[in-house]
CSV table of C-alpha atoms in Angstrom, one decimal:
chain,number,residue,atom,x,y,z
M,37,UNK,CA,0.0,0.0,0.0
M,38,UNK,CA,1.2,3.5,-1.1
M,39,UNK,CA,2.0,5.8,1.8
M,40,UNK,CA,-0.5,8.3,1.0
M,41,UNK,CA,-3.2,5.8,0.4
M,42,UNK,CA,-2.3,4.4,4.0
M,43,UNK,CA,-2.9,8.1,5.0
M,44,UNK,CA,-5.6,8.9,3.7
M,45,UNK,CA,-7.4,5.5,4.4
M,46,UNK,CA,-6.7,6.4,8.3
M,47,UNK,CA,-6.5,9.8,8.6
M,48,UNK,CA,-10.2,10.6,9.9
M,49,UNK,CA,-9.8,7.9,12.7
M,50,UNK,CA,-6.2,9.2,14.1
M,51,UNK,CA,-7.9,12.4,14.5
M,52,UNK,CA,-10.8,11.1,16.8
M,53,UNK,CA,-7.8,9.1,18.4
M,54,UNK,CA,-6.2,12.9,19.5
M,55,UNK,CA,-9.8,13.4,20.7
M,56,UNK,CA,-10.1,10.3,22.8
M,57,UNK,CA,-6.5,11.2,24.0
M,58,UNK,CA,-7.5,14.8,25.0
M,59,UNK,CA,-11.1,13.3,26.7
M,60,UNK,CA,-9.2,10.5,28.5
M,61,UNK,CA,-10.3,11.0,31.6
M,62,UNK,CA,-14.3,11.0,30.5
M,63,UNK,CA,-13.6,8.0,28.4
M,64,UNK,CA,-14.3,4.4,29.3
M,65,UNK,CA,-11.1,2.1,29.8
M,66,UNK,CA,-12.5,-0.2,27.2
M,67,UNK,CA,-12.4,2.0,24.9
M,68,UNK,CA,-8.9,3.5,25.4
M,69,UNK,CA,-7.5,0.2,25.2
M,70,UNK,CA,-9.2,-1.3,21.9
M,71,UNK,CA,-8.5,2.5,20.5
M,72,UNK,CA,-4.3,1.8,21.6
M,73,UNK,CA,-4.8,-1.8,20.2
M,74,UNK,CA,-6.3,-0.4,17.2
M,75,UNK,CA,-3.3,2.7,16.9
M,76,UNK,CA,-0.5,0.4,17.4
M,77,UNK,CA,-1.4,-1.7,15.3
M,78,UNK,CA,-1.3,1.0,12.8
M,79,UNK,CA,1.9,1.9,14.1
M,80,UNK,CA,3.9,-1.2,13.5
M,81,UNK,CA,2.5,-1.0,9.6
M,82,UNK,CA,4.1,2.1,9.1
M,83,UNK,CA,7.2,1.3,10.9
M,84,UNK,CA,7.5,-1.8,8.5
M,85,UNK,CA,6.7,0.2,5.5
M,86,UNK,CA,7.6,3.8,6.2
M,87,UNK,CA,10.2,3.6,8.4
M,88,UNK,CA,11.8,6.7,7.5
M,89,UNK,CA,8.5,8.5,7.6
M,90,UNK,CA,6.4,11.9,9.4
M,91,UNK,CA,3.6,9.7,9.8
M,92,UNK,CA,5.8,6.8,11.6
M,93,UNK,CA,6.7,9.4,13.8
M,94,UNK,CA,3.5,10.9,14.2
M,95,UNK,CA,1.8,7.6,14.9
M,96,UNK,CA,4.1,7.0,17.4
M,97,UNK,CA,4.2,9.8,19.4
M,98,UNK,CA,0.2,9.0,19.1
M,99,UNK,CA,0.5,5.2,20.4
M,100,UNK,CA,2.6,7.0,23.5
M,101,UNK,CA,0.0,9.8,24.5
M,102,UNK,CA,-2.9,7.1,24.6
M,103,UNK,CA,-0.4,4.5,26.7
M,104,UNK,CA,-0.1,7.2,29.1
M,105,UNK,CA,-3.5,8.0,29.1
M,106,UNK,CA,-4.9,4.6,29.8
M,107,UNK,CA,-2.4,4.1,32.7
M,108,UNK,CA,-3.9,7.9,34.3
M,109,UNK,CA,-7.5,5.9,33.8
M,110,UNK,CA,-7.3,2.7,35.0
M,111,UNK,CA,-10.5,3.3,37.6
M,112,UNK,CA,-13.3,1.6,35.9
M,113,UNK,CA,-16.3,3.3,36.3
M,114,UNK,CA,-19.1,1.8,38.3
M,115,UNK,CA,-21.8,2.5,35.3
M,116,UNK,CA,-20.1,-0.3,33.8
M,117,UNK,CA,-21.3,-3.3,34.1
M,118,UNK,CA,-24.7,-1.4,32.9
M,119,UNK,CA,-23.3,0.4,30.4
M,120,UNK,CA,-21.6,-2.9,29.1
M,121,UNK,CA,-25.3,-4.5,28.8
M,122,UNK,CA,-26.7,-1.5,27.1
M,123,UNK,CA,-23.6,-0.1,25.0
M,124,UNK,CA,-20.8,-1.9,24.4
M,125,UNK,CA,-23.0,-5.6,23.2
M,126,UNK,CA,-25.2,-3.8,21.1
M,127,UNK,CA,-22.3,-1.3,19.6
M,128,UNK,CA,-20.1,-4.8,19.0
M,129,UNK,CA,-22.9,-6.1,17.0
M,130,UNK,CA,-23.7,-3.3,14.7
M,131,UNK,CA,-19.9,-3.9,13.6
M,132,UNK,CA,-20.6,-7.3,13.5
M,133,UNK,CA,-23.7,-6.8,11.6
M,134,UNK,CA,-22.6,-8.9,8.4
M,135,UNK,CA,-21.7,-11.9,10.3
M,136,UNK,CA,-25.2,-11.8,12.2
M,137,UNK,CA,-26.7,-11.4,8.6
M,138,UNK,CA,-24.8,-14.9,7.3
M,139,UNK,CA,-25.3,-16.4,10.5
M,140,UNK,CA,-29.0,-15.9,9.9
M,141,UNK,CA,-28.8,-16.9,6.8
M,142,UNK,CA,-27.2,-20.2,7.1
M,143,UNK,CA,-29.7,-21.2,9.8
M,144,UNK,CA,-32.5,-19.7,7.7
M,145,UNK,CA,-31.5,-22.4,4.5
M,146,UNK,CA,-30.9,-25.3,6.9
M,147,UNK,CA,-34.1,-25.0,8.6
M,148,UNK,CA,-35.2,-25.5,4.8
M,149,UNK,CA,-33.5,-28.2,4.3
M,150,UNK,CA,-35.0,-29.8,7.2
M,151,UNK,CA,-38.4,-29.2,6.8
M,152,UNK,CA,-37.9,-30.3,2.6
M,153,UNK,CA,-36.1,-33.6,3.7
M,154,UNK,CA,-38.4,-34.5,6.3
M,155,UNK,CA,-41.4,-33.9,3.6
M,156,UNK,CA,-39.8,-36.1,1.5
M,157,UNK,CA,-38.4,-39.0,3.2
M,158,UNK,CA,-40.5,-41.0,5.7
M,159,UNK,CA,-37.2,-42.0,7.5
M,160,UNK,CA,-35.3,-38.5,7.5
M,161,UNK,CA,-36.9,-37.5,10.8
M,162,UNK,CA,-35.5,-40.4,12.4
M,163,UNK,CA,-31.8,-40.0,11.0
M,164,UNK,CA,-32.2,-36.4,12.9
M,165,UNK,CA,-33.9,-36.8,16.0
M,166,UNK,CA,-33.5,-40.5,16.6
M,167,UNK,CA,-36.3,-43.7,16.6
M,168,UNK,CA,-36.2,-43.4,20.6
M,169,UNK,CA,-37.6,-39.6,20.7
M,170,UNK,CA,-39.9,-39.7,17.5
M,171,UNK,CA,-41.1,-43.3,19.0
M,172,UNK,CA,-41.6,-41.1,22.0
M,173,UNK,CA,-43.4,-38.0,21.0
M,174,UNK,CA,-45.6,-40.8,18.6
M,175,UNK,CA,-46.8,-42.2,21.9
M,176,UNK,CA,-47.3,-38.7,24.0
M,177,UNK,CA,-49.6,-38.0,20.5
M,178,UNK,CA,-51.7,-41.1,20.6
M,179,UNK,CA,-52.1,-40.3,24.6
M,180,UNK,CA,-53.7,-36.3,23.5
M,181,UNK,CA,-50.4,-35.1,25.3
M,182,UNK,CA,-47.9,-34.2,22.3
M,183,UNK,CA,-45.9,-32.0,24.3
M,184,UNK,CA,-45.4,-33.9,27.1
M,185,UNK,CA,-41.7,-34.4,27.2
M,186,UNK,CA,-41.5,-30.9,28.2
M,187,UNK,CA,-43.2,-31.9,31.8
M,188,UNK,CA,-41.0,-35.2,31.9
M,189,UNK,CA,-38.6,-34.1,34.4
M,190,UNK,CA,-39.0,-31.8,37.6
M,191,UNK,CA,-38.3,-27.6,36.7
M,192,UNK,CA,-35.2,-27.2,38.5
M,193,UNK,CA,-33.0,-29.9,37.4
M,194,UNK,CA,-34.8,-29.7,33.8
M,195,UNK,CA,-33.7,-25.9,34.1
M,196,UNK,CA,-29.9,-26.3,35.2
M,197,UNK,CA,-29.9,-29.1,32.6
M,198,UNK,CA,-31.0,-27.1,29.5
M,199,UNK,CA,-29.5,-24.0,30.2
M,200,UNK,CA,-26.0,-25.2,31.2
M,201,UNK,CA,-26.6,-27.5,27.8
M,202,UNK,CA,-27.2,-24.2,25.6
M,203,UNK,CA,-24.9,-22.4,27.2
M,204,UNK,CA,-21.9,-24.9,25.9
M,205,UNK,CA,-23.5,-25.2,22.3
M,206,UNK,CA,-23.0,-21.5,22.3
M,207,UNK,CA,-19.3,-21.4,23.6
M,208,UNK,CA,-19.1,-24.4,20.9
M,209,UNK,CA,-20.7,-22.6,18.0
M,210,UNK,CA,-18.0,-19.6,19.4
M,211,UNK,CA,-15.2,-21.5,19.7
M,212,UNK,CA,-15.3,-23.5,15.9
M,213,UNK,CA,-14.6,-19.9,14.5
M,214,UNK,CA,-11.3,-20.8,15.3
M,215,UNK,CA,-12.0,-23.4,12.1
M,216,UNK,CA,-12.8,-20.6,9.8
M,217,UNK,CA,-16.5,-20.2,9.7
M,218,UNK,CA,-16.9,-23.3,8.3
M,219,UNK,CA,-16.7,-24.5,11.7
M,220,UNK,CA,-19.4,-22.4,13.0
M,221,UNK,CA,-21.1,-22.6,9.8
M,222,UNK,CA,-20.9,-26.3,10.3
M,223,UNK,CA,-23.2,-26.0,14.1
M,224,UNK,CA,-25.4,-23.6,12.6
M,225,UNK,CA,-26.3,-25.7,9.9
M,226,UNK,CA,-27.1,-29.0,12.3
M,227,UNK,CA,-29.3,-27.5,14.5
M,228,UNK,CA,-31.3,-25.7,12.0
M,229,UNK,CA,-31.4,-28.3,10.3
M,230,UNK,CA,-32.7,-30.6,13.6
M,231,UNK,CA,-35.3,-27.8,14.2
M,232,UNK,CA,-37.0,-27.6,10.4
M,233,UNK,CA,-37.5,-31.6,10.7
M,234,UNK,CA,-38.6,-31.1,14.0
M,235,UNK,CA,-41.4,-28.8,12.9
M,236,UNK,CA,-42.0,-30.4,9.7
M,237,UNK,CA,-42.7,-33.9,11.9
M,238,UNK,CA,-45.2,-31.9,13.9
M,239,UNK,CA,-47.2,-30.6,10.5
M,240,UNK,CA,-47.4,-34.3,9.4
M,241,UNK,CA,-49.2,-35.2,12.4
M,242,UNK,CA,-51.9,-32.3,12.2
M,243,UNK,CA,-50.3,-30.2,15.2
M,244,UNK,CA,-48.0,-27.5,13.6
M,245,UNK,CA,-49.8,-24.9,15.4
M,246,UNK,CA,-49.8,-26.3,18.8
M,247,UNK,CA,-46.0,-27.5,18.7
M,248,UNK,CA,-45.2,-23.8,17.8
M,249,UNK,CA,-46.9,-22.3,20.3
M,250,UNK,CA,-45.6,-24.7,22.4
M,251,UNK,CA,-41.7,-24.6,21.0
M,252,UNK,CA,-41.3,-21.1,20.3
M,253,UNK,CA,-42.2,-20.0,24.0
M,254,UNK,CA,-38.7,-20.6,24.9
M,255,UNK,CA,-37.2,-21.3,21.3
M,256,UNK,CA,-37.9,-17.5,20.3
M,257,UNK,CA,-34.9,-16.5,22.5
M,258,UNK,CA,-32.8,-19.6,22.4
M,259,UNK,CA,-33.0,-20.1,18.5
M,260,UNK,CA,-31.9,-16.2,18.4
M,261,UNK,CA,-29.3,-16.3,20.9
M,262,UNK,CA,-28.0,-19.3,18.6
M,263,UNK,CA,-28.0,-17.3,15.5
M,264,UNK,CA,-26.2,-14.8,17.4
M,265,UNK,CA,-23.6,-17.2,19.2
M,266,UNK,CA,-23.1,-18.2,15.4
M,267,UNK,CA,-21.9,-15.0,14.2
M,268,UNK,CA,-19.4,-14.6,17.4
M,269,UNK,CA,-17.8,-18.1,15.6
M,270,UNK,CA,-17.8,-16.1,12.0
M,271,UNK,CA,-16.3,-13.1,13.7
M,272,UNK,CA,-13.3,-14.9,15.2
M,273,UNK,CA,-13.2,-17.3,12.0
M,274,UNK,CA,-13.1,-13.9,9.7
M,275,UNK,CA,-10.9,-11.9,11.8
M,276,UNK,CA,-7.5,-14.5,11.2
M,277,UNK,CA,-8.8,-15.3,7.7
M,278,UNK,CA,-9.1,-11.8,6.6
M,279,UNK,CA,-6.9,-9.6,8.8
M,280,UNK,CA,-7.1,-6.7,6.0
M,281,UNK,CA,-4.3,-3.9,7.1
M,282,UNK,CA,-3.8,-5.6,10.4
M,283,UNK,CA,-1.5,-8.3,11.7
M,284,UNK,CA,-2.6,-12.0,11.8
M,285,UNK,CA,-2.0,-12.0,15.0
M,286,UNK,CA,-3.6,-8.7,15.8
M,287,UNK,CA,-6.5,-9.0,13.6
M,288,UNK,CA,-7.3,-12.4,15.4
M,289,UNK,CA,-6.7,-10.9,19.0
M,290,UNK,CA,-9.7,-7.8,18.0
M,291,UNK,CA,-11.8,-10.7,16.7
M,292,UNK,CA,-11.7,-12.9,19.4
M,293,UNK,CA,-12.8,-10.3,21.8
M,294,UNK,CA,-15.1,-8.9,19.9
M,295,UNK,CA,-16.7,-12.5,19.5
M,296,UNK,CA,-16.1,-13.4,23.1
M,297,UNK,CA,-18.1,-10.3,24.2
M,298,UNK,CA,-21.1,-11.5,21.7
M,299,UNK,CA,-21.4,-14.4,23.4
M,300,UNK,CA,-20.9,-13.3,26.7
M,301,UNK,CA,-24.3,-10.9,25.5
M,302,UNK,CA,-26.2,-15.1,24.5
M,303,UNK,CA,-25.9,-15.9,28.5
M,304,UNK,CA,-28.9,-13.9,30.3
M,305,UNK,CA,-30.9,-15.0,27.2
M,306,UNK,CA,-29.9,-18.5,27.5
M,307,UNK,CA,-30.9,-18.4,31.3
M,308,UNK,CA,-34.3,-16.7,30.5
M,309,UNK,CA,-35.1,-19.5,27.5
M,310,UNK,CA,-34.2,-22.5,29.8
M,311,UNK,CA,-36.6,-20.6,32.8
M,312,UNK,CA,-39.7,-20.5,29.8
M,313,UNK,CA,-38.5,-24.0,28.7
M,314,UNK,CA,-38.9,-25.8,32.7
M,315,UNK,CA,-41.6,-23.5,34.1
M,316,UNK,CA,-43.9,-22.4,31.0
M,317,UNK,CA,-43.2,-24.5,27.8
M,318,UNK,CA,-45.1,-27.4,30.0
M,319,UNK,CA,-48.6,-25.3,30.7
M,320,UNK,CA,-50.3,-26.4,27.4
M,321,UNK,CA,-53.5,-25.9,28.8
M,322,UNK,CA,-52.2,-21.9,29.2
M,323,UNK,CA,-54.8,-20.1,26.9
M,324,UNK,CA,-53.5,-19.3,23.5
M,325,UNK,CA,-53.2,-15.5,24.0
M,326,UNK,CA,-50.8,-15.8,26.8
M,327,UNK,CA,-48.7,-18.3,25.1
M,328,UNK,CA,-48.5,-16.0,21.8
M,329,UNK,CA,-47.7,-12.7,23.8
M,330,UNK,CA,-44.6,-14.4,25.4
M,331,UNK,CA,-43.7,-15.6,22.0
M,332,UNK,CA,-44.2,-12.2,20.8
M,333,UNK,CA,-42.5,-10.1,23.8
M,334,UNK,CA,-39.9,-12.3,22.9
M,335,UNK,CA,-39.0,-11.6,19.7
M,336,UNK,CA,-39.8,-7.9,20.1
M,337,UNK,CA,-36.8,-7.9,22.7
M,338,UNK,CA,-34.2,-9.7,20.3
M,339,UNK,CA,-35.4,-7.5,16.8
M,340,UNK,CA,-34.7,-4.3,19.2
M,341,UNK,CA,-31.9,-5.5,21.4
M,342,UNK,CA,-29.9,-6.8,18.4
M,343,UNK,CA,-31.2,-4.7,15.5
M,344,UNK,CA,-32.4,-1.7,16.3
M,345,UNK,CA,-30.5,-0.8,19.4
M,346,UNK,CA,-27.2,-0.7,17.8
M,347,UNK,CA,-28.3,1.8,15.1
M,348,UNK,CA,-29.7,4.0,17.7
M,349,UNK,CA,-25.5,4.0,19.0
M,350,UNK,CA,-23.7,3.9,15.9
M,351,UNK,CA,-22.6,7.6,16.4
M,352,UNK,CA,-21.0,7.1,19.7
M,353,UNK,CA,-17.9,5.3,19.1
M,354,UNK,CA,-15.8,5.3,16.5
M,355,UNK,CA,-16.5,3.1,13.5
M,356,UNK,CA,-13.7,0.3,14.1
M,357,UNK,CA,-14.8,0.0,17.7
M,358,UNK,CA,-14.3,-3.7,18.8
């Protein structure tokens, strides 16, 4: 890359790095160090291929002000663990938009590819789910109680048990990133494929409506926290794969924490999903109203939380914030 082009390419973000220098003391700690992560990195491009150069110079004279200034603002302010739910998850997913976008979109096809298969072979559903569970749920139907292996065990355990269980396929999903994002990919696919057979089994049987009324009490969340535990794994897959200006090694350090945080955001969802799943899921005989506005709450929190939400903050931080 041509000096100027390097310059130019850069030069609107090392000015709001003198600002963030010169605001230090009002800035979150966070964001000093991922901004210093960011500049250094920088910094050791130009010394590798400018080394003779103003702007080498320039950068690091930069790179020292903000070390000093983190160092004068190590105090973490104690708005932080709020401002971490409220801020800095939403502001990590609008820059890790695309990724939630394929993650969707990977899930989306599978869960097509579940319900087509399942459609058209008798003995797909059992490939998926297994002869001992659709044996099962055949049996709960012929007794009028089709959803019945949701009241099979007692709510505590059954809740400890689920969430802990989601809680690992997330990190999972997270941590096959480091496979490229075919590894993530890979997860996403499976289980959307699992739950398009899964609903496509109910339709054959007549009950499509009552399974997803049923299902998507607590699947609403957990399905979306998946999806989003998915892009985490195609951040930190992307980041080493395509470390644009950046290091390997750098560009995979910004993407793991930036994934890392993303699926630190899944847990409280996770735990609210396995809470509907043991104590709700199992109250079929809840009217149809109450079971819809839960569904419907649900999804209203993750299309705001993980859409909306970070638009409403892009402004605040600077574009490359990780």
């Amino acid at each position: 890359m041509k000096e100027v082009s390097f310059i130019r390419q850069n030069i609107e973000k090392w000015k709001e790095v003198e600002k963030i220098v010169e605001q230090a003391e009002q800035t979150d700690p966070d964001r000093l160090a991922t901004t210093y992560t960011d500049i250094t990195s920088d910094l050791s491009f130009s010394q590798s291929h400018y080394p003779t150069s103003r702007i080498t110079i320039y950068l690091n004279n930069l790179a020292f002000a903000l070390h000093n200034s983190i160092y004068k603002s190590k105090k973490e302010k104690r708005s932080r663990i709020i401002t971490f739910w409220t801020k800095e998850i939403p502001l990590v997913m609008l820059n890790s938009r695309k990724e939630l976008f394929y993650s969707f979109l990977i899930f989306a096809i599978s869960v097509f590819v579940g319900v087509v298969s399942t459609m058209n072979d008798d003995t797909f559903i059992r490939l998926i789910l297994g002869d001992g569970y659709v044996d099962m749920t055949l049996n709960n139907i012929r007794n009028g109680a089709p959803m019945a292996v949701y009241s099979g065990a007692p709510e505590v355990s059954m809740f400890l048990g689920i969430t802990l269980n989601n809680i690992g396929v997330s990190l999972y999903t997270f941590v096959m990133g480091l496979f490229t994002g075919f590894g993530s990919g890979y997860l996403l696919f499976k289980n959307g494929v699992m739950l398009g057979a899964f609903q496509a089994f109910f339709f054959q049987q007549g009950l499509l409506g009552e399974s997803m009324l049923a299902i998507w009490i607590h699947g609403t969340l957990e399905i979306s926290a998946i999806i989003v535990a998915g892009a985490a794994g195609l951040t930190l897959g992307n980041s080493w794969l395509f470390p644009g200006t950046y290091s390997r090694k750098v560009a995979f350090m910004k993407g793991a924490k930036r994934g890392l945080k993303i699926v630190i955001g899944t847990l409280p969802i996770f735990v609210v999903a396995g809470f509907l799943e043991s104590f709700i899921t199992r109250h079929t005989h809840l009217p149809d109203f109450i079971r819809l506005g839960i569904i419907l709450l649900s999804l209203i929190f993750v299309l705001y939380y993980y859409l909306y939400l970070p638009k409403t903050l892009r402004y605040e931080l600077p574009e490359k914030k990780d």
